Structures are given as C-alpha cells and as structure tokens.
Coordinates of C-alpha atoms in Angstrom, one line a residue:
X1 CA -30.1 10.0 -4.4
X2 CA -30.1 12.8 -1.6
X3 CA -30.3 16.3 -2.4
X4 CA -29.3 19.6 -0.9
X5 CA -31.2 23.0 -1.5
X6 CA -29.7 25.8 -3.6
X7 CA -29.1 29.5 -3.4
X8 CA -30.5 31.3 -6.4
X9 CA -30.3 35.2 -6.0
X10 CA -33.2 36.0 -7.9
X11 CA -35.2 33.4 -8.6
X12 CA -38.4 34.1 -10.6
X13 CA -41.4 32.2 -9.5
X14 CA -42.8 30.2 -12.4
X15 CA -46.6 30.4 -11.1
X16 CA -48.2 33.2 -9.7
X17 CA -50.6 32.3 -6.7
X18 CA -53.9 34.4 -6.3
X19 CA -55.8 34.4 -3.4
X20 CA -59.5 35.3 -4.2
X21 CA -61.5 36.4 -1.1
X22 CA -65.4 36.9 -1.1
X23 CA -68.5 36.4 0.8
X24 CA -71.5 33.7 0.5
X25 CA -69.0 31.5 -2.5
X26 CA -71.2 29.5 -4.6
X27 CA -70.1 27.3 -6.9
X28 CA -71.8 28.5 -10.2
X29 CA -71.8 30.8 -13.1
X30 CA -73.1 33.9 -11.3
X31 CA -70.3 33.5 -8.1
X32 CA -68.6 36.8 -8.7
X33 CA -65.1 34.8 -7.8
X34 CA -65.8 32.5 -10.5
X35 CA -66.3 35.3 -12.9
X36 CA -63.2 37.0 -12.2
X37 CA -61.5 33.4 -11.6
X38 CA -62.5 32.9 -15.5
X39 CA -60.4 36.0 -16.7
X40 CA -57.8 35.4 -14.8
X41 CA -57.1 31.9 -15.9
X42 CA -56.5 33.4 -19.4
X43 CA -52.5 33.4 -18.3
X44 CA -51.4 29.7 -17.6
X45 CA -49.1 31.4 -15.1
X46 CA -52.0 32.5 -12.8
X47 CA -53.0 29.9 -10.1
X48 CA -56.6 31.5 -8.6
X49 CA -57.2 29.7 -5.2
X50 CA -60.7 30.0 -4.3
X51 CA -60.5 28.2 -0.8
X52 CA -64.1 27.4 -0.2
X53 CA -64.5 25.3 -4.1
X54 CA -61.2 22.8 -2.7
X55 CA -61.2 22.7 1.4
X56 CA -63.8 22.8 4.2
X57 CA -64.1 21.5 8.3
X58 CA -65.9 18.0 7.9
X59 CA -65.2 15.5 9.5
X60 CA -67.4 13.2 8.4
X61 CA -70.3 13.2 5.4
X62 CA -69.2 14.9 1.8
X63 CA -65.6 14.4 1.8
X64 CA -65.6 13.2 -1.6
X65 CA -65.3 16.9 -3.2
X66 CA -63.4 18.1 -0.4
X67 CA -60.3 18.0 2.0
X68 CA -60.7 19.0 5.1
X69 CA -58.4 21.1 7.0
X70 CA -59.0 18.7 10.4
X71 CA -56.9 16.3 8.4
X72 CA -53.7 18.6 8.4
X73 CA -54.5 20.1 12.1
X74 CA -55.8 23.6 11.0
X75 CA -59.3 24.0 13.1
X76 CA -59.5 28.5 12.2
X77 CA -60.0 30.5 9.5
X78 CA -57.6 33.0 10.9
X79 CA -54.9 30.9 10.1
X80 CA -56.5 29.1 7.6
X81 CA -56.4 32.6 5.5
X82 CA -53.2 33.7 7.1
X83 CA -51.2 31.3 5.9
X84 CA -52.7 31.1 2.0
X85 CA -52.2 35.2 2.0
X86 CA -48.3 34.7 2.9
X87 CA -48.4 32.0 0.3
X88 CA -49.7 34.4 -2.4
X89 CA -48.7 36.2 -5.2
X90 CA -51.5 38.7 -4.5
X91 CA -54.6 38.6 -2.4
X92 CA -58.0 39.8 -4.1
X93 CA -61.1 41.0 -2.1
X94 CA -64.4 41.5 -3.1
X95 CA -65.6 43.5 -0.3
X96 CA -69.0 44.0 0.6
X97 CA -69.6 42.4 4.2
X98 CA -68.4 42.6 7.7
X99 CA -66.8 39.2 7.2
X100 CA -64.5 40.6 4.3
X101 CA -64.0 44.2 6.3
X102 CA -62.4 41.7 8.7
X103 CA -60.1 40.0 6.0
X104 CA -58.7 43.5 4.5
X105 CA -57.9 44.5 8.4
X106 CA -56.2 41.2 9.0
X107 CA -54.3 41.2 5.9
X108 CA -53.6 44.5 5.8
X109 CA -52.5 44.7 9.7
X110 CA -49.4 42.6 8.4
X111 CA -46.3 44.6 6.8
X112 CA -45.5 41.6 4.3
X113 CA -49.2 41.4 3.3
X114 CA -49.6 45.1 2.2
X115 CA -48.3 45.3 -0.9
X116 CA -50.2 42.2 -2.3
X117 CA -53.5 43.5 -1.7
X118 CA -55.9 44.5 -4.2
X119 CA -59.6 45.4 -3.3
X120 CA -62.9 45.4 -5.4
X121 CA -65.9 47.5 -4.3
X122 CA -69.3 47.7 -5.5
X123 CA -69.9 51.3 -6.7
X124 CA -71.9 52.8 -3.4
X125 CA -75.0 53.9 -5.6
X126 CA -75.3 50.3 -6.7
X127 CA -76.2 48.8 -3.5
X128 CA -77.3 52.4 -1.8
X129 CA -74.3 51.6 0.8
X130 CA -70.5 53.0 0.9
X131 CA -68.8 49.5 1.8
X132 CA -65.3 51.3 2.4
X133 CA -66.4 53.0 5.3
X134 CA -64.6 56.6 7.0
X135 CA -62.6 53.9 9.2
X136 CA -60.9 51.5 6.7
X137 CA -60.3 54.3 4.4
X138 CA -58.7 56.4 6.6
X139 CA -57.0 53.4 8.3
X140 CA -55.5 52.2 4.6
X141 CA -55.9 54.3 1.9
X142 CA -55.4 58.0 3.8
X143 CA -53.9 60.4 1.4
X144 CA -51.3 61.7 4.3
X145 CA -49.9 58.1 4.9
X146 CA -51.2 55.1 2.4
X147 CA -51.1 51.4 4.0
X148 CA -52.3 49.9 1.0
X149 CA -50.7 51.0 -2.3
X150 CA -53.0 49.6 -4.5
X151 CA -56.2 51.9 -5.0
X152 CA -60.0 50.4 -5.0
X153 CA -61.7 49.0 -7.8
X154 CA -65.3 49.6 -8.1
X155 CA -67.5 47.8 -10.0
X156 CA -71.0 48.0 -11.1
X157 CA -72.9 45.1 -10.2
X158 CA -76.4 43.8 -10.8
X159 CA -78.7 43.2 -8.0
X160 CA -80.6 40.5 -6.2
X161 CA -82.9 41.9 -3.4
X162 CA -83.0 39.8 -0.4
X163 CA -85.1 39.8 2.4
X164 CA -83.9 39.0 5.6
X165 CA -86.9 40.2 7.9
X166 CA -89.9 42.5 7.3
X167 CA -87.5 45.6 8.1
X168 CA -84.9 44.6 6.6
X169 CA -83.1 43.7 3.2
X170 CA -79.6 42.4 2.2
X171 CA -78.4 42.5 -1.6
X172 CA -77.1 39.6 -3.5
X173 CA -74.8 41.1 -6.2
X174 CA -73.4 39.8 -9.7
X175 CA -71.5 41.0 -12.7
X176 CA -73.9 41.5 -15.8
X177 CA -74.2 38.0 -17.8
X178 CA -71.9 36.9 -15.5
X179 CA -69.0 38.1 -16.5
X180 CA -66.2 40.1 -15.1
X181 CA -66.4 43.1 -17.4
X182 CA -63.3 43.8 -20.1
X183 CA -62.4 46.9 -18.7
X184 CA -62.2 45.9 -15.1
X185 CA -60.4 42.5 -15.9
X186 CA -57.4 44.6 -17.6
X187 CA -57.3 46.9 -14.6
X188 CA -57.1 44.4 -11.7
X189 CA -54.8 42.8 -14.3
X190 CA -52.3 45.7 -14.3
X191 CA -52.4 45.5 -10.8
X192 CA -51.1 42.1 -10.1
X193 CA -47.6 41.2 -9.9
X194 CA -46.5 40.5 -12.8
X195 CA -43.1 38.8 -12.1
X196 CA -42.4 37.6 -8.5
X197 CA -38.5 37.5 -7.5
X198 CA -37.4 35.9 -4.4
X199 CA -33.8 36.0 -3.2
X200 CA -33.3 32.4 -2.5
X201 CA -30.5 33.0 -0.1
X202 CA -30.0 30.0 2.1
X203 CA -31.4 30.6 5.7
X204 CA -29.7 31.6 8.9
X205 CA -28.3 28.5 11.3
X206 CA -28.0 29.1 15.1
X207 CA -28.1 27.1 18.4
X208 CA -30.4 28.4 21.5
X209 CA -27.8 29.7 24.2
X210 CA -28.5 29.0 28.0
X211 CA -26.3 32.2 28.9
X212 CA -23.8 34.3 27.6
X213 CA -21.1 32.0 27.8
X214 CA -22.6 28.1 27.0
X215 CA -24.1 27.0 24.1
X216 CA -27.1 24.8 24.3
X217 CA -26.5 22.2 21.8
X218 CA -29.7 20.0 21.6
X219 CA -31.1 21.3 18.9
X220 CA -30.8 23.4 15.5
X221 CA -32.6 26.9 14.8
X222 CA -33.3 27.5 11.1
X223 CA -34.4 30.7 10.2
X224 CA -37.1 31.0 6.8
X225 CA -38.1 34.0 5.1
X226 CA -41.5 32.7 4.3
X227 CA -41.5 33.3 0.6
X228 CA -37.9 31.2 0.4
X229 CA -39.6 28.7 2.0
X230 CA -42.5 28.4 -0.1
X231 CA -40.6 27.9 -3.1
X232 CA -37.9 25.3 -1.6
X233 CA -41.2 23.3 -0.6
X234 CA -42.6 23.5 -4.2
X235 CA -39.4 22.4 -5.6
X236 CA -39.4 19.1 -4.1
X237 CA -42.2 18.1 -6.6
X238 CA -39.3 18.5 -9.4
X239 CA -37.6 15.5 -8.1
X240 CA -38.7 12.4 -10.7
X241 CA -38.2 9.7 -7.4
X242 CA -40.3 11.8 -5.0
X243 CA -43.2 12.3 -7.7
X244 CA -42.9 8.8 -7.5
X245 CA -43.7 8.4 -3.8
X246 CA -46.7 11.0 -3.4
X247 CA -48.3 8.6 -5.9
X248 CA -48.0 5.6 -3.6
X249 CA -49.8 7.7 -0.5
X250 CA -53.0 6.1 0.8
X251 CA -53.5 8.7 3.2
X252 CA -53.4 12.2 4.2
X253 CA -50.9 11.1 7.2
X254 CA -48.5 9.4 4.7
X255 CA -48.2 12.4 2.0
X256 CA -47.9 14.6 5.2
X257 CA -45.0 12.6 6.7
X258 CA -43.3 12.1 3.1
X259 CA -43.0 15.8 3.0
X260 CA -42.0 16.7 6.1
X261 CA -38.7 13.7 6.5
X262 CA -37.7 14.8 2.2
X263 CA -37.8 18.6 3.3
X264 CA -36.2 18.2 6.9
X265 CA -33.4 15.5 5.2
X266 CA -32.7 18.1 2.3
X267 CA -32.5 20.6 5.0
X268 CA -29.9 18.7 6.8
X269 CA -28.2 17.7 3.9
X270 CA -28.1 21.6 3.0
X271 CA -26.7 22.8 7.0
X272 CA -23.9 20.0 6.6
X273 CA -22.7 21.4 2.7
X274 CA -22.6 24.8 4.6
X275 CA -20.1 22.9 6.8
X276 CA -22.2 23.7 9.9
X277 CA -23.0 20.8 12.4
X278 CA -26.6 19.4 13.3
X279 CA -27.2 19.6 16.6
X280 CA -30.3 17.9 17.9
X281 CA -34.0 17.9 15.9
X282 CA -34.4 21.0 13.8
X283 CA -36.4 23.5 14.6
X284 CA -37.9 26.0 12.0
X285 CA -38.7 29.4 12.7
X286 CA -40.0 32.1 10.1
X287 CA -39.0 35.8 10.1
X288 CA -41.5 38.1 11.3
X289 CA -44.1 35.2 12.0
X290 CA -43.5 34.3 15.4
X291 CA -46.9 32.3 16.0
X292 CA -46.7 30.7 12.5
X293 CA -46.2 26.7 12.8
X294 CA -43.6 24.7 10.9
X295 CA -46.4 21.6 10.5
X296 CA -49.1 23.9 10.0
X297 CA -47.1 25.6 7.0
X298 CA -45.9 22.9 5.3
X299 CA -48.9 20.4 5.0
X300 CA -50.9 23.7 4.3
X301 CA -48.4 24.0 1.2
X302 CA -49.8 20.7 0.5
X303 CA -53.4 21.6 -0.2
X304 CA -52.4 24.4 -2.0
X305 CA -50.4 22.6 -4.6
X306 CA -53.4 20.6 -5.1
X307 CA -55.4 23.9 -5.1
X308 CA -53.1 25.2 -7.7
X309 CA -53.2 22.1 -10.1
X310 CA -49.7 20.7 -9.2
X311 CA -51.2 17.6 -7.8
X312 CA -54.3 16.2 -7.5
X313 CA -55.7 14.8 -3.9
X314 CA -58.8 12.6 -4.3
X315 CA -61.1 11.2 -1.5
X316 CA -61.5 7.4 -1.5
X317 CA -63.6 4.9 0.5
X318 CA -62.7 4.1 4.1
X319 CA -60.4 7.4 4.8
X320 CA -58.3 6.9 1.9
X321 CA -56.9 9.0 -1.0
X322 CA -55.4 8.5 -4.3
X323 CA -52.7 11.2 -5.4
X324 CA -52.0 12.0 -9.3
X325 CA -49.4 14.4 -10.5
X326 CA -51.1 17.1 -12.9
X327 CA -50.9 17.1 -16.6
X328 CA -48.7 20.2 -18.1
X329 CA -46.7 20.6 -15.2
X330 CA -43.1 19.6 -16.6
X331 CA -42.3 23.1 -17.6
X332 CA -43.1 24.6 -13.7
X333 CA -41.4 21.4 -12.2
X334 CA -38.1 22.2 -14.6
X335 CA -38.4 25.9 -13.3
X336 CA -38.1 24.9 -9.6
X337 CA -35.5 22.4 -9.8
X338 CA -32.8 25.2 -10.2
X339 CA -33.6 25.2 -6.3
X340 CA -32.0 21.5 -5.6
X341 CA -29.0 19.5 -6.2
X342 CA -28.1 16.0 -6.1
X343 CA -25.3 15.3 -4.1
X344 CA -22.6 13.8 -5.9
X345 CA -20.5 11.4 -3.9
X346 CA -17.2 11.4 -3.6
X347 CA -14.7 8.6 -4.0
X348 CA -12.1 7.8 -1.6
X349 CA -9.0 10.0 -1.8
X350 CA -10.9 12.9 -4.2

C-alpha cells in the first residue's frame, strides 16, 4: 500500500523532546544531567535526549554501547547540536563552562531556537564565580531587549574541588544526594513548553527558473518548516508494514536508505495528489535554514528516534545491527497516524 502526507492545522505533538546539555558527562547518579533526567521522566510525554549517552565519534573500538555519528555522515558537533536543538521542544543548558557558553551563544543566535532555551546556572557564591558573564547578560537577558524569554534558573550545588595545576583549581558540581531539588524541578517544569502545536500545512513546491521567461524543469524543489518535516518523519513509524521493514534492517546504511526511500516516495505521492507535477529529482530545503542538508536531517532523526526510546538500534558483531520497536509506543504512533493517509486506488470509470 502507498501513502501520502496529510495537512493538520493544529497538530499536537504527542512527545516532548527535551535536549539536555552540559559539561563533562558521566553516566552515573552524580551527573547533574542524570538527576534532571530522572525528574523530567516522571512525565511519560517527556523524552530526554542526552547525546553522550547514545552517540559518539568512534570508528572502531567500543561501538556496542554507542551509535557512531560517522555512520550517518555527521562529522562535527556544530551540525549535530544544531540538529538536536531544532528537533527539540526545549533546549535545557546547564551552563558552567566556556563550552556551554559557546552552546548558549550558538543556540540563542538562532531565532528559531530562542523561545526554546532554558538555562540553569550555579549560584555564584557556590562556585566563587559568576557563570553568566556581563557579555552574556547584556547579549541575551538585557532588560531593554530580552533575546531569551526564560529567566536563568539558579541552583546551589555541592562542590568538589579538583586541582588542575599548582596554582589553579576547578570545581566539579553535583546536586545534594544526587537529586535535583524538588522546588527547582517545579521551576524547570513550569518553563517547559507543555503543548507543542504545529501547523502541519503541506509544503511549498516549486521549479527553479533559468531566467524570467523559461522554467527549468530538471528538479522539483520542496520547502519545509523544520517542525513539519520532523513530525512527518516521525509519522512513518505509524505505518505497520514500514515498522516490519525496519526490523529487517541489518546495517545502518539499509536503515538510512529505507527511511529516505519511504519519505521521498510519500512526498512524491503527496505532490501528485495536489495535482502538481514531479519533475526530475526532489530537492528538499528548510525555511530559514539555508545550510541544513536533507540527508543529515533525516538520518539524524533516526538517531533521535533511538534516543527517544521509540526504536532501539543495537550494534552487533561485524558492523551489523538489529532494530526493534520499543514497547508502549502504540498510542504515540496512533497520534502520528493522523498525518498520513493511504492512497485509495480508484476503479475504472469512477
């Protein structure tokens, strides 16, 4: 059976993707991101994404526990974190270092992300330093023109002093009893977008012109809002036969090709259903994201599905993988199913 994508003026996204950033991740209870993840996972709609838990840049070595960015043709953190932030409902940054200041500046400079950002910062008297510099404060939280609408959340960590050199120390911070304080948890939850509603209107289709008079007919250009693209990709998981094909994939390249061929096929079907012509290859572009590559966005979305516990990709021996559909996802897939529609073959004479 073949399908098309449907319009949905006020589609309520069934899950919230919460991208959680910080410094020096350790996958144990003392890590602040693990403590925050625990309190956010109380709500089953929240899917907390900590990239370091699932992915790395390894080509060899320990690939059993991690999926490699190289396998989906992503080679730098800028592109990876930008994709994660665009996909997220909210971006939560624990800002304590130069690296997290860089993340904050990168995300906050993108107008599509400014309303998503939530910043947590240790109280300056706890770490003997103000982490929100005068520059950051004037840049993003100026009283006259606030770029980031969410005010900074201050927390009071416990401190472990670590010597870097004879004359310099740094601080490792953690929450008391490795638990995110209840009051701060409520404060954080109050800033999370509780209901992400997306106008799933169908994309703009056009054909590149050589000059003002001649239409260049080689390729078909399709423009997407990124949120619309994300939800249509997620909606593929609502198709029973597609999930069966996912389980049959033994290599990452097979999984990538399956998602790409299905998405492009449904896109072509949808364009034809709108009584428009598909000329040459379909080329996908994203509104306000001129440097965003379609393949990178699509393949990263597969990894996000893994991190969001919708599918599970396991590394096996000899560069093989196994793919399973996670339990307790049927209601989520049902919510996404409103975005697709089977093509009904008309009988001759209808």
